[in-house]
GROMACS .gro file of C-alpha atoms in nm:
model
  265
    1UNK     CA    1  12.084  10.079   9.065
    2UNK     CA    2  12.073  10.223   8.709
    3UNK     CA    3  11.909  10.565   8.687
    4UNK     CA    4  11.621  10.453   8.463
    5UNK     CA    5  11.543  10.164   8.701
    6UNK     CA    6  11.558  10.399   8.998
    7UNK     CA    7  11.306  10.638   8.842
    8UNK     CA    8  11.073  10.346   8.764
    9UNK     CA    9  11.090  10.227   9.125
   10UNK     CA   10  11.036  10.583   9.248
   11UNK     CA   11  10.727  10.624   9.031
   12UNK     CA   12  10.585  10.288   9.142
   13UNK     CA   13  10.648  10.361   9.509
   14UNK     CA   14  10.504  10.710   9.472
   15UNK     CA   15  10.184  10.562   9.330
   16UNK     CA   16  10.162  10.325   9.625
   17UNK     CA   17  10.183  10.622   9.861
   18UNK     CA   18   9.920  10.803   9.654
   19UNK     CA   19   9.665  10.522   9.627
   20UNK     CA   20   9.763  10.265   9.891
   21UNK     CA   21   9.602  10.280  10.231
   22UNK     CA   22   9.813  10.032  10.422
   23UNK     CA   23  10.179  10.109  10.476
   24UNK     CA   24  10.417  10.029  10.759
   25UNK     CA   25  10.730  10.209  10.867
   26UNK     CA   26  11.015  10.072  11.075
   27UNK     CA   27  11.219  10.365  11.196
   28UNK     CA   28  11.508  10.423  11.435
   29UNK     CA   29  11.865  10.542  11.493
   30UNK     CA   30  11.990  10.822  11.271
   31UNK     CA   31  11.657  10.999  11.223
   32UNK     CA   32  11.660  11.069  11.596
   33UNK     CA   33  11.874  11.292  11.815
   34UNK     CA   34  12.107  11.003  11.901
   35UNK     CA   35  12.313  10.938  11.585
   36UNK     CA   36  12.359  10.565  11.645
   37UNK     CA   37  12.144  10.448  11.935
   38UNK     CA   38  12.162  10.084  11.825
   39UNK     CA   39  12.540  10.073  11.863
   40UNK     CA   40  12.518  10.256  12.196
   41UNK     CA   41  12.277   9.995  12.333
   42UNK     CA   42  12.499   9.711  12.216
   43UNK     CA   43  12.828   9.849  12.348
   44UNK     CA   44  12.764  10.065  12.653
   45UNK     CA   45  12.735   9.900  13.000
   46UNK     CA   46  12.462  10.154  13.079
   47UNK     CA   47  12.237   9.971  12.834
   48UNK     CA   48  12.303   9.615  12.949
   49UNK     CA   49  12.041   9.475  13.185
   50UNK     CA   50  12.295   9.257  13.364
   51UNK     CA   51  12.499   9.565  13.460
   52UNK     CA   52  12.204   9.765  13.593
   53UNK     CA   53  12.284   9.689  13.957
   54UNK     CA   54  12.509   9.944  14.125
   55UNK     CA   55  12.420  10.312  14.190
   56UNK     CA   56  12.695  10.414  13.948
   57UNK     CA   57  12.549  10.216  13.660
   58UNK     CA   58  12.198  10.337  13.739
   59UNK     CA   59  12.327  10.694  13.741
   60UNK     CA   60  12.479  10.648  13.394
   61UNK     CA   61  12.146  10.543  13.247
   62UNK     CA   62  11.957  10.813  13.434
   63UNK     CA   63  12.195  11.078  13.301
   64UNK     CA   64  12.158  10.950  12.947
   65UNK     CA   65  11.777  10.945  12.950
   66UNK     CA   66  11.769  11.286  13.117
   67UNK     CA   67  11.991  11.436  12.847
   68UNK     CA   68  11.754  11.311  12.576
   69UNK     CA   69  11.449  11.439  12.761
   70UNK     CA   70  11.608  11.779  12.819
   71UNK     CA   71  11.693  11.812  12.451
   72UNK     CA   72  11.345  11.727  12.323
   73UNK     CA   73  11.184  11.948  12.588
   74UNK     CA   74  11.376  12.262  12.490
   75UNK     CA   75  11.186  12.551  12.332
   76UNK     CA   76  11.406  12.532  12.020
   77UNK     CA   77  11.348  12.160  11.953
   78UNK     CA   78  11.178  12.066  11.626
   79UNK     CA   79  11.094  11.714  11.498
   80UNK     CA   80  11.295  11.603  11.196
   81UNK     CA   81  11.160  11.634  10.842
   82UNK     CA   82  11.123  11.256  10.839
   83UNK     CA   83  10.899  11.264  11.145
   84UNK     CA   84  10.691  11.546  10.998
   85UNK     CA   85  10.650  11.348  10.675
   86UNK     CA   86  10.538  11.037  10.863
   87UNK     CA   87  10.293  11.247  11.065
   88UNK     CA   88  10.147  11.382  10.740
   89UNK     CA   89  10.099  11.027  10.611
   90UNK     CA   90   9.922  10.937  10.934
   91UNK     CA   91   9.692  11.239  10.902
   92UNK     CA   92   9.604  11.129  10.549
   93UNK     CA   93   9.518  10.777  10.663
   94UNK     CA   94   9.804  10.621  10.466
   95UNK     CA   95  10.017  10.498  10.754
   96UNK     CA   96   9.928  10.160  10.901
   97UNK     CA   97  10.192  10.158  11.173
   98UNK     CA   98  10.518  10.319  11.282
   99UNK     CA   99  10.758  10.092  11.470
  100UNK     CA  100  11.050  10.267  11.636
  101UNK     CA  101  11.352  10.166  11.842
  102UNK     CA  102  11.401  10.526  11.952
  103UNK     CA  103  11.331  10.625  12.311
  104UNK     CA  104  11.328  11.002  12.258
  105UNK     CA  105  10.944  11.036  12.240
  106UNK     CA  106  10.964  11.275  11.941
  107UNK     CA  107  10.627  11.141  11.822
  108UNK     CA  108  10.470  11.303  12.131
  109UNK     CA  109  10.486  11.635  11.943
  110UNK     CA  110  10.310  11.488  11.637
  111UNK     CA  111   9.976  11.347  11.759
  112UNK     CA  112   9.875  11.167  11.438
  113UNK     CA  113  10.209  10.986  11.417
  114UNK     CA  114  10.206  10.920  11.791
  115UNK     CA  115   9.874  10.737  11.760
  116UNK     CA  116  10.032  10.498  11.507
  117UNK     CA  117  10.359  10.443  11.692
  118UNK     CA  118  10.472  10.119  11.856
  119UNK     CA  119  10.777  10.176  12.075
  120UNK     CA  120  10.996   9.869  12.077
  121UNK     CA  121  11.238   9.990  12.344
  122UNK     CA  122  11.037  10.219  12.570
  123UNK     CA  123  11.049  10.598  12.617
  124UNK     CA  124  11.243  10.839  12.836
  125UNK     CA  125  10.937  11.016  12.981
  126UNK     CA  126  10.800  10.708  13.153
  127UNK     CA  127  10.909  10.501  13.452
  128UNK     CA  128  10.842  10.133  13.521
  129UNK     CA  129  10.839   9.937  13.844
  130UNK     CA  130  11.108   9.669  13.842
  131UNK     CA  131  10.882   9.439  14.043
  132UNK     CA  132  10.522   9.470  13.917
  133UNK     CA  133  10.570   9.652  13.579
  134UNK     CA  134  10.346   9.944  13.680
  135UNK     CA  135  10.422  10.249  13.465
  136UNK     CA  136  10.379  10.623  13.507
  137UNK     CA  137  10.473  10.947  13.335
  138UNK     CA  138  10.780  11.110  13.482
  139UNK     CA  139  11.048  11.369  13.419
  140UNK     CA  140  11.382  11.184  13.416
  141UNK     CA  141  11.536  11.455  13.636
  142UNK     CA  142  11.347  11.292  13.924
  143UNK     CA  143  11.584  10.995  13.909
  144UNK     CA  144  11.885  11.219  13.969
  145UNK     CA  145  11.796  11.307  14.328
  146UNK     CA  146  11.670  10.987  14.492
  147UNK     CA  147  11.541  10.634  14.445
  148UNK     CA  148  11.165  10.624  14.397
  149UNK     CA  149  10.930  10.348  14.501
  150UNK     CA  150  10.632  10.213  14.308
  151UNK     CA  151  10.301  10.390  14.372
  152UNK     CA  152  10.093  10.128  14.192
  153UNK     CA  153  10.008   9.764  14.278
  154UNK     CA  154  10.321   9.723  14.491
  155UNK     CA  155  10.216  10.007  14.719
  156UNK     CA  156   9.857   9.885  14.737
  157UNK     CA  157   9.971   9.537  14.840
  158UNK     CA  158  10.207   9.678  15.101
  159UNK     CA  159   9.935   9.899  15.251
  160UNK     CA  160   9.692   9.606  15.261
  161UNK     CA  161   9.949   9.394  15.446
  162UNK     CA  162  10.007   9.670  15.700
  163UNK     CA  163   9.632   9.692  15.768
  164UNK     CA  164   9.627   9.317  15.836
  165UNK     CA  165   9.927   9.344  16.066
  166UNK     CA  166  10.157   9.146  15.837
  167UNK     CA  167  10.528   9.209  15.791
  168UNK     CA  168  10.643   9.462  15.536
  169UNK     CA  169  10.761   9.331  15.199
  170UNK     CA  170  10.843   9.674  15.061
  171UNK     CA  171  10.771   9.805  14.714
  172UNK     CA  172  10.954   9.780  14.382
  173UNK     CA  173  11.181  10.060  14.269
  174UNK     CA  174  11.107  10.270  13.963
  175UNK     CA  175  11.356  10.296  13.682
  176UNK     CA  176  11.347  10.454  13.335
  177UNK     CA  177  11.107  10.264  13.107
  178UNK     CA  178  11.383  10.185  12.860
  179UNK     CA  179  11.457   9.833  12.739
  180UNK     CA  180  11.810   9.733  12.834
  181UNK     CA  181  12.002   9.490  12.616
  182UNK     CA  182  11.965   9.137  12.746
  183UNK     CA  183  11.656   9.224  12.947
  184UNK     CA  184  11.300   9.099  12.908
  185UNK     CA  185  11.067   9.326  12.712
  186UNK     CA  186  10.760   9.394  12.928
  187UNK     CA  187  10.561   9.505  12.622
  188UNK     CA  188  10.651   9.205  12.404
  189UNK     CA  189  10.294   9.072  12.396
  190UNK     CA  190  10.156   9.406  12.276
  191UNK     CA  191  10.424   9.434  12.008
  192UNK     CA  192  10.359   9.080  11.880
  193UNK     CA  193   9.984   9.152  11.865
  194UNK     CA  194  10.042   9.463  11.653
  195UNK     CA  195  10.286   9.281  11.425
  196UNK     CA  196  10.049   8.988  11.366
  197UNK     CA  197   9.765   9.228  11.288
  198UNK     CA  198   9.981   9.423  11.041
  199UNK     CA  199  10.099   9.107  10.864
  200UNK     CA  200   9.737   8.994  10.825
  201UNK     CA  201   9.649   9.328  10.669
  202UNK     CA  202   9.922   9.284  10.403
  203UNK     CA  203  10.091   9.626  10.376
  204UNK     CA  204  10.133   9.777  10.030
  205UNK     CA  205  10.470   9.920  10.128
  206UNK     CA  206  10.725   9.881  10.408
  207UNK     CA  207  11.001  10.139  10.452
  208UNK     CA  208  11.288  10.071  10.692
  209UNK     CA  209  11.420  10.415  10.780
  210UNK     CA  210  11.745  10.501  10.952
  211UNK     CA  211  11.816  10.171  11.128
  212UNK     CA  212  12.078   9.912  11.039
  213UNK     CA  213  11.871   9.647  11.221
  214UNK     CA  214  12.163   9.542  11.440
  215UNK     CA  215  11.934   9.424  11.719
  216UNK     CA  216  11.796   9.075  11.640
  217UNK     CA  217  11.440   9.137  11.763
  218UNK     CA  218  11.404   9.449  11.548
  219UNK     CA  219  11.553   9.265  11.248
  220UNK     CA  220  11.305   8.979  11.293
  221UNK     CA  221  11.014   9.224  11.310
  222UNK     CA  222  11.125   9.399  10.992
  223UNK     CA  223  11.179   9.064  10.817
  224UNK     CA  224  10.826   8.950  10.898
  225UNK     CA  225  10.676   9.267  10.753
  226UNK     CA  226  10.903   9.275  10.448
  227UNK     CA  227  10.856   8.907  10.361
  228UNK     CA  228  10.478   8.930  10.383
  229UNK     CA  229  10.468   9.250  10.178
  230UNK     CA  230  10.684   9.108   9.899
  231UNK     CA  231  10.484   8.782   9.894
  232UNK     CA  232  10.163   8.976   9.829
  233UNK     CA  233  10.302   9.201   9.555
  234UNK     CA  234  10.400   9.500   9.768
  235UNK     CA  235  10.727   9.690   9.781
  236UNK     CA  236  10.996   9.733  10.046
  237UNK     CA  237  11.246  10.018  10.081
  238UNK     CA  238  11.572  10.058  10.275
  239UNK     CA  239  11.666  10.418  10.366
  240UNK     CA  240  11.999  10.469  10.542
  241UNK     CA  241  12.332  10.645  10.516
  242UNK     CA  242  12.498  10.305  10.554
  243UNK     CA  243  12.486  10.028  10.292
  244UNK     CA  244  12.228   9.755  10.344
  245UNK     CA  245  12.381   9.477  10.552
  246UNK     CA  246  12.090   9.313  10.734
  247UNK     CA  247  12.025   9.026  10.493
  248UNK     CA  248  11.667   9.132  10.412
  249UNK     CA  249  11.530   9.177  10.060
  250UNK     CA  250  11.431   9.527   9.947
  251UNK     CA  251  11.273   9.652   9.627
  252UNK     CA  252  11.468   9.978   9.653
  253UNK     CA  253  11.781  10.075   9.849
  254UNK     CA  254  11.822  10.448   9.914
  255UNK     CA  255  12.166  10.523  10.059
  256UNK     CA  256  12.152  10.874  10.195
  257UNK     CA  257  12.000  11.104  10.453
  258UNK     CA  258  11.653  11.013  10.577
  259UNK     CA  259  11.533  11.374  10.560
  260UNK     CA  260  11.643  11.398  10.196
  261UNK     CA  261  11.434  11.090  10.120
  262UNK     CA  262  11.135  11.234  10.305
  263UNK     CA  263  11.163  11.556  10.104
  264UNK     CA  264  11.108  11.359   9.781
  265UNK     CA  265  10.771  11.224   9.892
   0.00000   0.00000   0.00000
């Protein structure tokens, strides 16, 4: 993009941040602690739902989620500049929504951003029952020592059956609340509800930060937001170290580090 055009876009987008109230962010991948989580989910057996059967494969996923949790729980951990910037926008009432594919729960340390965040692929500090979808907070290290049974509806049903003298049907097992590739998303209905609400509100600006949108569902979500925003006179921005290759239309393409982009705003 020619320099004079770039400065014009930057000024226009800056004014939208200054005066606009409704903005949406789609963020993932290289703004998090995992440099390319999208590629990892697409290529590693540990992230494929069909492979999550044997103890070995379960252990691989448990080790991965535990390593992320340990990193973000350390006393030296600090959220990225991009996360801090988004949190500031949320505090100022200028952030409509933050959609993220990341599972590292960085937003937990930034309450204003956390309140605006929709997690498309789960989070490492929660567990979900494979049978009834009950969820609970958990430290991933718990998965390293033993299999854990559901303490929600599954357990209640089992206890009720025992009181009536019926045979045991057992309870579902807990596993990390992380969406595996090829699996059903248990929060799909909530995500769709948020997306439909955001599209109705017609964002002034959509910024896709740090994700190449390799996963079809995330690409479709971003497309819906971008198309609606452009139709109603808004702007869309792509921020990534990699060239744009997702087929979506953007008003501005910023090829570079996400934190450098955040520092300009």
